[in-house]
PDB file of C-alpha atoms in Angstrom:
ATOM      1  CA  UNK A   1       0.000   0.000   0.000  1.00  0.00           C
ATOM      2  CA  UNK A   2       1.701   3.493  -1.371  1.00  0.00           C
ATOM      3  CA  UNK A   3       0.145   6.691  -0.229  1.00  0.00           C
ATOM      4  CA  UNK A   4      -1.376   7.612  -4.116  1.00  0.00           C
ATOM      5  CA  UNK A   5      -3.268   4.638  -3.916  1.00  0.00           C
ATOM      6  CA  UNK A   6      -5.536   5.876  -1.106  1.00  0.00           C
ATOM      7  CA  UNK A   7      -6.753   8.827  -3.294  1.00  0.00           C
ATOM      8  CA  UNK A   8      -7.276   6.278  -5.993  1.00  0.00           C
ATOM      9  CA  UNK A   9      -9.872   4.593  -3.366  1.00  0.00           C
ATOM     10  CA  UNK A  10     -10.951   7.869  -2.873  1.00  0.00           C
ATOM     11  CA  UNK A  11     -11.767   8.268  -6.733  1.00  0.00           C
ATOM     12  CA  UNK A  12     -13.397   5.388  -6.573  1.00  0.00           C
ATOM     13  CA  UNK A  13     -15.836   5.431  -3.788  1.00  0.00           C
ATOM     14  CA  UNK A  14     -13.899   2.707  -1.460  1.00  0.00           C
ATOM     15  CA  UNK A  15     -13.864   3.399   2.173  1.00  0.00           C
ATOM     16  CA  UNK A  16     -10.803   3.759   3.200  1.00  0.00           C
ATOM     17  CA  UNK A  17      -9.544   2.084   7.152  1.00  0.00           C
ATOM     18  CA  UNK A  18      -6.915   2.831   9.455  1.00  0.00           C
ATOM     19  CA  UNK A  19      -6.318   1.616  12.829  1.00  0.00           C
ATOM     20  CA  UNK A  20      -3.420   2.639  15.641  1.00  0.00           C
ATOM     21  CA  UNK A  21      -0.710  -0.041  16.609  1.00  0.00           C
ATOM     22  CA  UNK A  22       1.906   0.861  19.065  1.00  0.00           C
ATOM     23  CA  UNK A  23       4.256  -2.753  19.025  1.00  0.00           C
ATOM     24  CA  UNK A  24       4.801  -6.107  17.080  1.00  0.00           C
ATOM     25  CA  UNK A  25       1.579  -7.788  18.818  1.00  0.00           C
ATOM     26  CA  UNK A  26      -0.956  -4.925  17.674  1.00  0.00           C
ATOM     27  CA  UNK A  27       0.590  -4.589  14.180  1.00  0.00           C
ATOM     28  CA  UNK A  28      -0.001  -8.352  13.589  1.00  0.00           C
ATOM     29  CA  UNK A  29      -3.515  -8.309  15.049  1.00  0.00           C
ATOM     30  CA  UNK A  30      -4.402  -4.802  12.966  1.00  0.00           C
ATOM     31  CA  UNK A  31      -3.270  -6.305   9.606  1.00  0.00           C
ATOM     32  CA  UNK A  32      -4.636  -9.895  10.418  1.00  0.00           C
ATOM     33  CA  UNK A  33      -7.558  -7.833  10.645  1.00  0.00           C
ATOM     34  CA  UNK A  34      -7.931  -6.015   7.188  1.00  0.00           C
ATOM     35  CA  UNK A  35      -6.513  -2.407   8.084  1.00  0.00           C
ATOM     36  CA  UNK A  36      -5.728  -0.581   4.896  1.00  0.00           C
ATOM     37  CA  UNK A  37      -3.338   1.751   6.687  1.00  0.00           C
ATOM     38  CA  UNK A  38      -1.762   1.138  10.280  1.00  0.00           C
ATOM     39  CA  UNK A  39      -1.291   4.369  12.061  1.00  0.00           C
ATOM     40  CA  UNK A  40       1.925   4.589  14.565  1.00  0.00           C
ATOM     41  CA  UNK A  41       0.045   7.322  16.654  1.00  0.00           C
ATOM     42  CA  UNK A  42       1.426   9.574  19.332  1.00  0.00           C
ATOM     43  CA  UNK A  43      -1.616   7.963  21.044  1.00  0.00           C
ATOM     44  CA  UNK A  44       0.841   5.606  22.331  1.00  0.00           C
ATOM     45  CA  UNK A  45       2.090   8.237  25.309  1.00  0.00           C
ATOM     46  CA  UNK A  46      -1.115   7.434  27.014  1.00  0.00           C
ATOM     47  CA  UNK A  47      -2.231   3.794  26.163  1.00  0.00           C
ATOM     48  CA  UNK A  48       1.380   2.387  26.127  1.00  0.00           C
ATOM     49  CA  UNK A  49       3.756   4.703  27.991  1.00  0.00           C
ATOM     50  CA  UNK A  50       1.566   6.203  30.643  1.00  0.00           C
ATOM     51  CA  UNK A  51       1.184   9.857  30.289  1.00  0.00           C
ATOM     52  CA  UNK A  52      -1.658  11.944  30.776  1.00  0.00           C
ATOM     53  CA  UNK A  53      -1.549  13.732  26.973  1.00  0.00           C
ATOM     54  CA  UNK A  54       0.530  13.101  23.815  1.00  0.00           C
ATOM     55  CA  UNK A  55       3.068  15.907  24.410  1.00  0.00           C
ATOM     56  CA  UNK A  56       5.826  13.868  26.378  1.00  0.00           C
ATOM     57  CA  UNK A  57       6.572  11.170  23.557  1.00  0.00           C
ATOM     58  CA  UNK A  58       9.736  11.563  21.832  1.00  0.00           C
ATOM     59  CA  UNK A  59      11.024  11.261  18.519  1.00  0.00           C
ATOM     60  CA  UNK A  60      13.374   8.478  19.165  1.00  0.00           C
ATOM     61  CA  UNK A  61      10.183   6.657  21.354  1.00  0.00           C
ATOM     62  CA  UNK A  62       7.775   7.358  17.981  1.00  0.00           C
ATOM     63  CA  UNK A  63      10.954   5.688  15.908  1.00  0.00           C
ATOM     64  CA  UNK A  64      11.350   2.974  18.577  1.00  0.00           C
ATOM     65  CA  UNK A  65       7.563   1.877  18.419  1.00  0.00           C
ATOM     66  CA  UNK A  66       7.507   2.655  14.737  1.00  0.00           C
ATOM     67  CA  UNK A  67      10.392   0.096  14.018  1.00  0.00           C
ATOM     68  CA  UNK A  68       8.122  -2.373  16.164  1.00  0.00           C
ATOM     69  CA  UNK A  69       5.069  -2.276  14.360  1.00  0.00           C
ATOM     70  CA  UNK A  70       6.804  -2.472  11.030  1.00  0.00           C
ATOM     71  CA  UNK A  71       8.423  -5.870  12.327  1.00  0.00           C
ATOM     72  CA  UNK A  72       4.742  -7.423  13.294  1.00  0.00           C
ATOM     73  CA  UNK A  73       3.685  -7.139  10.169  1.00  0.00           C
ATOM     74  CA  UNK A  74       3.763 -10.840   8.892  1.00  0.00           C
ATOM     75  CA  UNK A  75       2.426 -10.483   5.161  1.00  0.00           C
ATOM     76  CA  UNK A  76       4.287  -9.987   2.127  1.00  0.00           C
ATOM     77  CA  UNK A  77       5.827  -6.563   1.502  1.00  0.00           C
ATOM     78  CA  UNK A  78       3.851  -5.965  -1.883  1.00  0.00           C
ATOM     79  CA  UNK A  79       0.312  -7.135   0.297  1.00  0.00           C
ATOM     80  CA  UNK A  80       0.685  -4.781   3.603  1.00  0.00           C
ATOM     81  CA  UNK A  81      -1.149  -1.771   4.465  1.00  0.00           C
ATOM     82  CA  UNK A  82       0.461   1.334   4.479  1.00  0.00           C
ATOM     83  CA  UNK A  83       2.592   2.839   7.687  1.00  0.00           C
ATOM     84  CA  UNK A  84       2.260   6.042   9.030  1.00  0.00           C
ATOM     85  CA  UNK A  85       3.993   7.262  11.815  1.00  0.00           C
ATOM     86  CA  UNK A  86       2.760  10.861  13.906  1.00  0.00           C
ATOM     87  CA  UNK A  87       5.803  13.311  14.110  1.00  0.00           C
ATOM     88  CA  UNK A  88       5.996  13.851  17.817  1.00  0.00           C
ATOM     89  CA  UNK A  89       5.351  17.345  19.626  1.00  0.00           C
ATOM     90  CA  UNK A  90       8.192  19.444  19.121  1.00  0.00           C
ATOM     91  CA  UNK A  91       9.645  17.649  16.382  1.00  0.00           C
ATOM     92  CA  UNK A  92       8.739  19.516  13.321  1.00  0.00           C
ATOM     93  CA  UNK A  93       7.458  23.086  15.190  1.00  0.00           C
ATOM     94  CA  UNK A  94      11.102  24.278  15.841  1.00  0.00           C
ATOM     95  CA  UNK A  95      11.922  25.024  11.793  1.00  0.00           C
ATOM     96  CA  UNK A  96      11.934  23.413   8.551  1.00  0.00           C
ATOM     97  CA  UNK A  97      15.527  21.455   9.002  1.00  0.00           C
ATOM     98  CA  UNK A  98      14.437  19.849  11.840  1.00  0.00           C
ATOM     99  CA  UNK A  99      11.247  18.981  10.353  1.00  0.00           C
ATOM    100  CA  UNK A 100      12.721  17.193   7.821  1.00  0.00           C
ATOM    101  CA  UNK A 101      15.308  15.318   9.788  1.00  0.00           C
ATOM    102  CA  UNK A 102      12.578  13.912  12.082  1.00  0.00           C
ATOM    103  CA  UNK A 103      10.355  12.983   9.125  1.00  0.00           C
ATOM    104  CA  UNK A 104      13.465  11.333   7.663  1.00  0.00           C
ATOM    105  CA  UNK A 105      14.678   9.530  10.678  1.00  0.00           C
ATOM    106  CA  UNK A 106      10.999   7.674  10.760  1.00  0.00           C
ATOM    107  CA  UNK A 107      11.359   6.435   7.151  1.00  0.00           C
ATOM    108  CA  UNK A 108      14.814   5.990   7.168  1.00  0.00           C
ATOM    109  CA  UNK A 109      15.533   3.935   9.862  1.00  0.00           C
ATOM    110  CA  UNK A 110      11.753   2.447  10.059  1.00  0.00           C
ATOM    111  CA  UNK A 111       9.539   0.749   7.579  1.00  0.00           C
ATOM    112  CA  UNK A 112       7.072   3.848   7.476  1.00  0.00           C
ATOM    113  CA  UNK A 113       5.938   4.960   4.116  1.00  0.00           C
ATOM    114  CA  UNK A 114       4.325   8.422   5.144  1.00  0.00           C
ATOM    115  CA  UNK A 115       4.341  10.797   8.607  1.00  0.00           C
ATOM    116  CA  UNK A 116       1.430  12.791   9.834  1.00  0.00           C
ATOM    117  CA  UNK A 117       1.422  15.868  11.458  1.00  0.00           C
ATOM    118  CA  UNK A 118      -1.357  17.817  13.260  1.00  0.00           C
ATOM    119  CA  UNK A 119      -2.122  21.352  12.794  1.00  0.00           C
ATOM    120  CA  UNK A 120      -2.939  23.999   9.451  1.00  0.00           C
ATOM    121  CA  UNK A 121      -1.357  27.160  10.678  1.00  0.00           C
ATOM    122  CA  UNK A 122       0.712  28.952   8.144  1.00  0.00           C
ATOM    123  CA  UNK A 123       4.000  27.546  10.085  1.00  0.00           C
ATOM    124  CA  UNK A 124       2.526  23.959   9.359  1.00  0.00           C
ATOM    125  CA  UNK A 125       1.644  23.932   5.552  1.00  0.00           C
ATOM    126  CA  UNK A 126       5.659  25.341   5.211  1.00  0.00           C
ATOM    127  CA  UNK A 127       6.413  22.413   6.748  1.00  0.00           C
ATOM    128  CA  UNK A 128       4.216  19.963   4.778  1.00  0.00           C
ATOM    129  CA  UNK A 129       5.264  21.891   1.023  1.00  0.00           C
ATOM    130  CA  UNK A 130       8.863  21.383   2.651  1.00  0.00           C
ATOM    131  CA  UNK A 131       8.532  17.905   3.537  1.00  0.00           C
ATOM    132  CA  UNK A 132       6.936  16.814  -0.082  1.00  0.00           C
ATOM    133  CA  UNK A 133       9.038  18.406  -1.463  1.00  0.00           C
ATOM    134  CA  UNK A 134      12.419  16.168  -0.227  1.00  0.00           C
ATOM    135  CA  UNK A 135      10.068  13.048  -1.026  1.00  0.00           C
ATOM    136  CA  UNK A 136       8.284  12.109   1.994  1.00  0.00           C
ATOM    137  CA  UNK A 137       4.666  11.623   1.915  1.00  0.00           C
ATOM    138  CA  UNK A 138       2.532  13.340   4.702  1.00  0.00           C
ATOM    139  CA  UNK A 139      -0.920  13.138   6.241  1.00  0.00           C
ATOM    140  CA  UNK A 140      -2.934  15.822   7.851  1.00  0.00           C
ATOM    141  CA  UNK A 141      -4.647  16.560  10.859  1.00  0.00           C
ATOM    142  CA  UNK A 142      -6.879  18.775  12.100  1.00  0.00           C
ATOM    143  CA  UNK A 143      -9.861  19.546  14.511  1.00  0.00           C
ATOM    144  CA  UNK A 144      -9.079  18.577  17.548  1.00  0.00           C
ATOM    145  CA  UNK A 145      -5.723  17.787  17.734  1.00  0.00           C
ATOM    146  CA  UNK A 146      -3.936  16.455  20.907  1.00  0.00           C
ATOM    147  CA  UNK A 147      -0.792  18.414  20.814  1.00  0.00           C
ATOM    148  CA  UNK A 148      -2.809  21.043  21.285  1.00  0.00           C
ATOM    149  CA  UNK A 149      -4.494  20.151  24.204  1.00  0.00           C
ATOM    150  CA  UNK A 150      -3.555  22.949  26.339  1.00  0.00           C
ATOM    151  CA  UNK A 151      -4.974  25.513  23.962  1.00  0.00           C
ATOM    152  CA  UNK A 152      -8.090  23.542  22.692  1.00  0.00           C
ATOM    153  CA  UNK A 153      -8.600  20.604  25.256  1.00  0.00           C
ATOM    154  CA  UNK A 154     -10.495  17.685  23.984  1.00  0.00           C
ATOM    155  CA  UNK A 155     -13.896  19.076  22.870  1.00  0.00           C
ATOM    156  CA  UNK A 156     -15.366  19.440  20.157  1.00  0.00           C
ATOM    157  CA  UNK A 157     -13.959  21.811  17.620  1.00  0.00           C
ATOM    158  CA  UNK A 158     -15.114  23.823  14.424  1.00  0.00           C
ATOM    159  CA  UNK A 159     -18.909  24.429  15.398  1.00  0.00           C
ATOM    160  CA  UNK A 160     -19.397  27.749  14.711  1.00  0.00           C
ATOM    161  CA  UNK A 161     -19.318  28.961  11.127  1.00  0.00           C
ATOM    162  CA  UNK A 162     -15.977  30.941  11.357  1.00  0.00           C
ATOM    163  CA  UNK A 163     -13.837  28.396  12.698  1.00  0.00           C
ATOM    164  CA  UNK A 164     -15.690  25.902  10.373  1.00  0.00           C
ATOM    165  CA  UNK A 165     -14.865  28.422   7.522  1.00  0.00           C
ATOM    166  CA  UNK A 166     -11.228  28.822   8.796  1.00  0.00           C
ATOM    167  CA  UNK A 167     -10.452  24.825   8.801  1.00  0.00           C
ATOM    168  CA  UNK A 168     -11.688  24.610   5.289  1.00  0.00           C
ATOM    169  CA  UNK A 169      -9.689  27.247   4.008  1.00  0.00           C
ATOM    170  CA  UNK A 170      -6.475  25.351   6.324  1.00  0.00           C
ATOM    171  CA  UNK A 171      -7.323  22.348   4.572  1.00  0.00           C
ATOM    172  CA  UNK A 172      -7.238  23.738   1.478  1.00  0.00           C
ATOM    173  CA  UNK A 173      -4.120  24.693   1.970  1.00  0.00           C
ATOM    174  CA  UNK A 174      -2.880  21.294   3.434  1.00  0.00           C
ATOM    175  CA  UNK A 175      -3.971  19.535   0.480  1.00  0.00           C
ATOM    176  CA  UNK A 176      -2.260  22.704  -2.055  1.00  0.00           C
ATOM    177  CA  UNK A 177       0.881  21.922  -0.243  1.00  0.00           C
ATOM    178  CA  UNK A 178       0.815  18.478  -1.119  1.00  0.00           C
ATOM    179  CA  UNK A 179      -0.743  16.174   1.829  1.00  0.00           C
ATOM    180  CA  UNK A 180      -1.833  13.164   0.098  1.00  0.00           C
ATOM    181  CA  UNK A 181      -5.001  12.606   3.118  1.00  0.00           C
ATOM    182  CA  UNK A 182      -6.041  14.543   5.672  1.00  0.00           C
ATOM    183  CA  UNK A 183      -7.276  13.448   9.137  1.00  0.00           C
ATOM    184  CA  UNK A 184     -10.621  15.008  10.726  1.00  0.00           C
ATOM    185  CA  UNK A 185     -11.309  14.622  14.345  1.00  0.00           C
ATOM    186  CA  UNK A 186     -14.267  15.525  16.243  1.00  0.00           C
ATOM    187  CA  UNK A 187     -15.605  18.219  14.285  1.00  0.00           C
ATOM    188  CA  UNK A 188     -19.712  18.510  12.984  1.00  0.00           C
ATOM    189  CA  UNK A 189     -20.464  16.025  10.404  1.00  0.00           C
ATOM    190  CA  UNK A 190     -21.744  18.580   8.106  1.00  0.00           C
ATOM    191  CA  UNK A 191     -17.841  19.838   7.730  1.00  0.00           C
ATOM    192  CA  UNK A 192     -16.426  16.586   7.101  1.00  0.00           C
ATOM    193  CA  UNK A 193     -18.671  15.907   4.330  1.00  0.00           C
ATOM    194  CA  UNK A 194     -18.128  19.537   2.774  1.00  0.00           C
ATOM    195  CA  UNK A 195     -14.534  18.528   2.737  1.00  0.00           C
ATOM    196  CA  UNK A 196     -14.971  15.204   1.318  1.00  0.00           C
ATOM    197  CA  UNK A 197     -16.552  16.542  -1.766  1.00  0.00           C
ATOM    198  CA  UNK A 198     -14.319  20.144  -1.737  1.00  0.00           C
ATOM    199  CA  UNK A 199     -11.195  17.912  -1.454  1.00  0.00           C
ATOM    200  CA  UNK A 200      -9.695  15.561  -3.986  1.00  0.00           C
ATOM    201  CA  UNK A 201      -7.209  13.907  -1.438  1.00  0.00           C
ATOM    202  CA  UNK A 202      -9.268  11.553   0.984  1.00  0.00           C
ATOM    203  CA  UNK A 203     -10.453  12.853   4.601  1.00  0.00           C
ATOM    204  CA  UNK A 204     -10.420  10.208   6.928  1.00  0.00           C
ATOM    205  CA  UNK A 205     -12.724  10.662   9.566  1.00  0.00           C
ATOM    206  CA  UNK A 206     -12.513  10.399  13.741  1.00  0.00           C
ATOM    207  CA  UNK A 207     -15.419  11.443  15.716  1.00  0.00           C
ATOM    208  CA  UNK A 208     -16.444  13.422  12.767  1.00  0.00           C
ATOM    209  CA  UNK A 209     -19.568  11.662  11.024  1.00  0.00           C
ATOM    210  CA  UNK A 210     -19.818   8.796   8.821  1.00  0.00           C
ATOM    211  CA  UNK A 211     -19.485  11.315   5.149  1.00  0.00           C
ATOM    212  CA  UNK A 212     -15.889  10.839   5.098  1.00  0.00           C
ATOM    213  CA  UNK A 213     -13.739   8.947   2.630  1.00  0.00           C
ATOM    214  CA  UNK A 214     -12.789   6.902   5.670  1.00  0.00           C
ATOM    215  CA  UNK A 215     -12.726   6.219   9.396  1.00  0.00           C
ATOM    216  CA  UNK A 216      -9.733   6.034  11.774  1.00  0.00           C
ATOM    217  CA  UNK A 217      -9.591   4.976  15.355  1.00  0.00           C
ATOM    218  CA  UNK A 218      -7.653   4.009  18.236  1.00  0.00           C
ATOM    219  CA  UNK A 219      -7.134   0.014  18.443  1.00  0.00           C
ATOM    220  CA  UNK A 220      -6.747   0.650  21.735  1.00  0.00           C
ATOM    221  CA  UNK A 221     -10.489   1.895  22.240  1.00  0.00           C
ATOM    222  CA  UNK A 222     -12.053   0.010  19.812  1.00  0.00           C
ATOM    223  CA  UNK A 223     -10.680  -3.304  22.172  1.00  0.00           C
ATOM    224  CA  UNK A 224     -11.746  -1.731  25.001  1.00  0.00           C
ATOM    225  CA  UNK A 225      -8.358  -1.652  26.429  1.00  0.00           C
ATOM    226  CA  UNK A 226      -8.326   1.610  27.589  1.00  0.00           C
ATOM    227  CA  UNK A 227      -9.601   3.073  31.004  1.00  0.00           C
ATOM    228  CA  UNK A 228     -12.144   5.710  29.562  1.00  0.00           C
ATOM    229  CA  UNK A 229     -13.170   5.806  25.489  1.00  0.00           C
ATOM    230  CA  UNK A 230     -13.778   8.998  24.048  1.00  0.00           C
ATOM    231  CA  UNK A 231     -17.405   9.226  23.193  1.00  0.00           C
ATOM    232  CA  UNK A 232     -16.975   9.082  19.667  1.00  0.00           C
ATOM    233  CA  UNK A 233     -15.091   5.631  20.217  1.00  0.00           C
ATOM    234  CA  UNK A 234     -16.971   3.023  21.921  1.00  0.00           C
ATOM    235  CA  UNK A 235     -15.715   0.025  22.852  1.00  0.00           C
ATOM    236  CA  UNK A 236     -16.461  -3.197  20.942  1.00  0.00           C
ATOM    237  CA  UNK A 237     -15.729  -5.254  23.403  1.00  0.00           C
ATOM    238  CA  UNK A 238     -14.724  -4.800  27.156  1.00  0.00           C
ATOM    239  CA  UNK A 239     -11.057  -6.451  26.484  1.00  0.00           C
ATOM    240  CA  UNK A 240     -10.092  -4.820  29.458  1.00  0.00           C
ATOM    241  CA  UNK A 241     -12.748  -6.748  32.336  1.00  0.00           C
ATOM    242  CA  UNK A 242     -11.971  -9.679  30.085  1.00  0.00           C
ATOM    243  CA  UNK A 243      -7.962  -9.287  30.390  1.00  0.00           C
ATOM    244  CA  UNK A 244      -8.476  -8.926  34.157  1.00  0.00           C
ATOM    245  CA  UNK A 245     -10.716 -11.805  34.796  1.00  0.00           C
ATOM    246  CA  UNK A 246      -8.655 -14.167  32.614  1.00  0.00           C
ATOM    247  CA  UNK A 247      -5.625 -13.264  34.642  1.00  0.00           C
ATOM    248  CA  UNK A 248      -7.516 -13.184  38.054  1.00  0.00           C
ATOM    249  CA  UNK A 249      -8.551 -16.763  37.170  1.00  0.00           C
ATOM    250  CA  UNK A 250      -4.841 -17.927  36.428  1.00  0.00           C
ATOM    251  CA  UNK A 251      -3.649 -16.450  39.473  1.00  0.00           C
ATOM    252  CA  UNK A 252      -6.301 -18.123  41.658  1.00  0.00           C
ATOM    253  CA  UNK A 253      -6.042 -21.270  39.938  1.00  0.00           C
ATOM    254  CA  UNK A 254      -1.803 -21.514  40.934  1.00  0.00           C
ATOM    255  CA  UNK A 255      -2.795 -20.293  44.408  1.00  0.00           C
ATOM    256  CA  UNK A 256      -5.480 -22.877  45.106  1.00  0.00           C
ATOM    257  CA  UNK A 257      -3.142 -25.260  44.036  1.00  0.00           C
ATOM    258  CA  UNK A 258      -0.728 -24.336  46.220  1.00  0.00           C
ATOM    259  CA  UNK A 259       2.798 -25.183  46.740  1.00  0.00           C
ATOM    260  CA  UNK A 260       4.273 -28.180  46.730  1.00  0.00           C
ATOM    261  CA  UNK A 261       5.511 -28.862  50.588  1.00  0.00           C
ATOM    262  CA  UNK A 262       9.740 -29.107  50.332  1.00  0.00           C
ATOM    263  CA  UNK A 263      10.938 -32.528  52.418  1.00  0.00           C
ATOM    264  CA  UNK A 264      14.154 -31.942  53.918  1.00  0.00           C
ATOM    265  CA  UNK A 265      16.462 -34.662  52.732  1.00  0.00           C
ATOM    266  CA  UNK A 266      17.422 -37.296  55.159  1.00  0.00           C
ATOM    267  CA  UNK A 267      20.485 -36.640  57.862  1.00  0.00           C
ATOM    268  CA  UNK A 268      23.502 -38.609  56.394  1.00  0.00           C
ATOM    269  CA  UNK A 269      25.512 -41.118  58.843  1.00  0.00           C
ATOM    270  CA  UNK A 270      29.119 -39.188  59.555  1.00  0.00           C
ATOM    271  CA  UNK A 271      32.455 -40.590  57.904  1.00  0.00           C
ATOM    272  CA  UNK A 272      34.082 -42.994  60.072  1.00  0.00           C
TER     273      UNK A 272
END
């Protein structure tokens, strides 16, 4: 899977999926599974590492898990979906060299095919026309997006007309700078289908109505893995009471069985 050939699925009217994997075990399961793209997201800094928000992942964790998922994938090269790995807070905001270092670390020293990035500020599309430019294929993202958490939070974004206006015109300018897809999360239905049929590159949808090209979500969620789901990603299945009981029922299990007493070995008779 090569990034051109999602906007030929666009073209022709096939719903597009993408799923998050953050190691070797989710990779396998996503792409067992039928993903068309597997998304390495920044995600992972709360469902894997721990943190409370996206912002303290690094770019060398984002390679690390990147190089992971890449190695769980067990079908032939020419038959798996396409990788995408998020470019990490702070590693394409601090100018357009370092931008395209990080972007080229991923797919240099990882199987990715393509990065994403969040964001359509003026700053941002220099980076995208930058990064296209030198040959590396890039997603979009915006609505709400989690490295922005301290200026937005996590509600819902784009619901008045001039902020719905103002990320139309940003993806616009995402897609004239030479995304190849662009990512929309949590924002009014209505505006993900106006920029479905405005666009000509594919908006995958999160949260954001089912008019899109396609849908994305967290693997983590979707499992039910996670503590909380958002409430535009309900569970499937509750994978975490599952997990627990399973595990609860090994551990009782060994315990009922207890331990097998130790006999003290026999005193031997003293040398004569």
């Amino acid at each position: 899977m090569r990034p051109a050939e999602l906007i030929r699925f666009k073209q022709s009217g096939r719903a597009i999926t993408m799923l998050t994997a953050w190691d070797g075990l989710s990779a396998a399961l996503v792409e067992e599974a039928g993903a068309d793209v597997v998304l390495v997201g920044d995600s992972l800094a709360m469902v894997v590492l721990g943190h409370a928000t996206t912002l303290p992942v690094t770019l060398e964790q984002m390679l690390h898990h990147s190089q992971a998922v890449c190695r769980g994938l067990n079908k032939p090269l020419a038959e798996r979906p396409l990788v995408v790995c998020d470019l990490p807070f702070l590693s394409y905001q601090c100018g357009l060299d370092r931008a395209v270092a990080a972007a080229g670390t991923i797919l240099k020293e990882s199987d990715a095919a393509a990065v994403k990035l969040e964001g359509g500020e003026p700053e941002v599309v220099a980076v995208v026309d930058r990064l296209v430019r030198m040959g590396i294929p890039v997603m979009g993202h915006l609505g709400l997006t989690p490295q922005a958490v301290h200026r937005l939070g996590y509600r819902r974004q784009a619901i008045d007309p001039r902020s719905q206006d103002k990320l139309h015109r940003q993806a616009k300018a995402l897609e004239d700078a030479g995304c190849f897809s662009l990512v929309v999360e949590h924002v009014p239905a209505e505006l993900a289908g106006r920029l479905r049929r405005n666009l000509s590159i594919p908006v995958i949808g999160i949260g954001a109505g089912s008019d899109c090209d396609g849908q994305v979500s967290v693997t983590a969620d979707l499992l039910g893995l996670t503590p909380s789901q958002p409430p535009f990603s309900p569970a499937r299945m509750q994978g975490r009471e599952l997990s627990i009981s399973a595990l609860k029922s090994w551990l009782t299990e060994q315990r009922d069985q207890g331990a097998t007493p130790t006999t003290p070995p026999p005193p031997q008779a003293p040398d004569c």
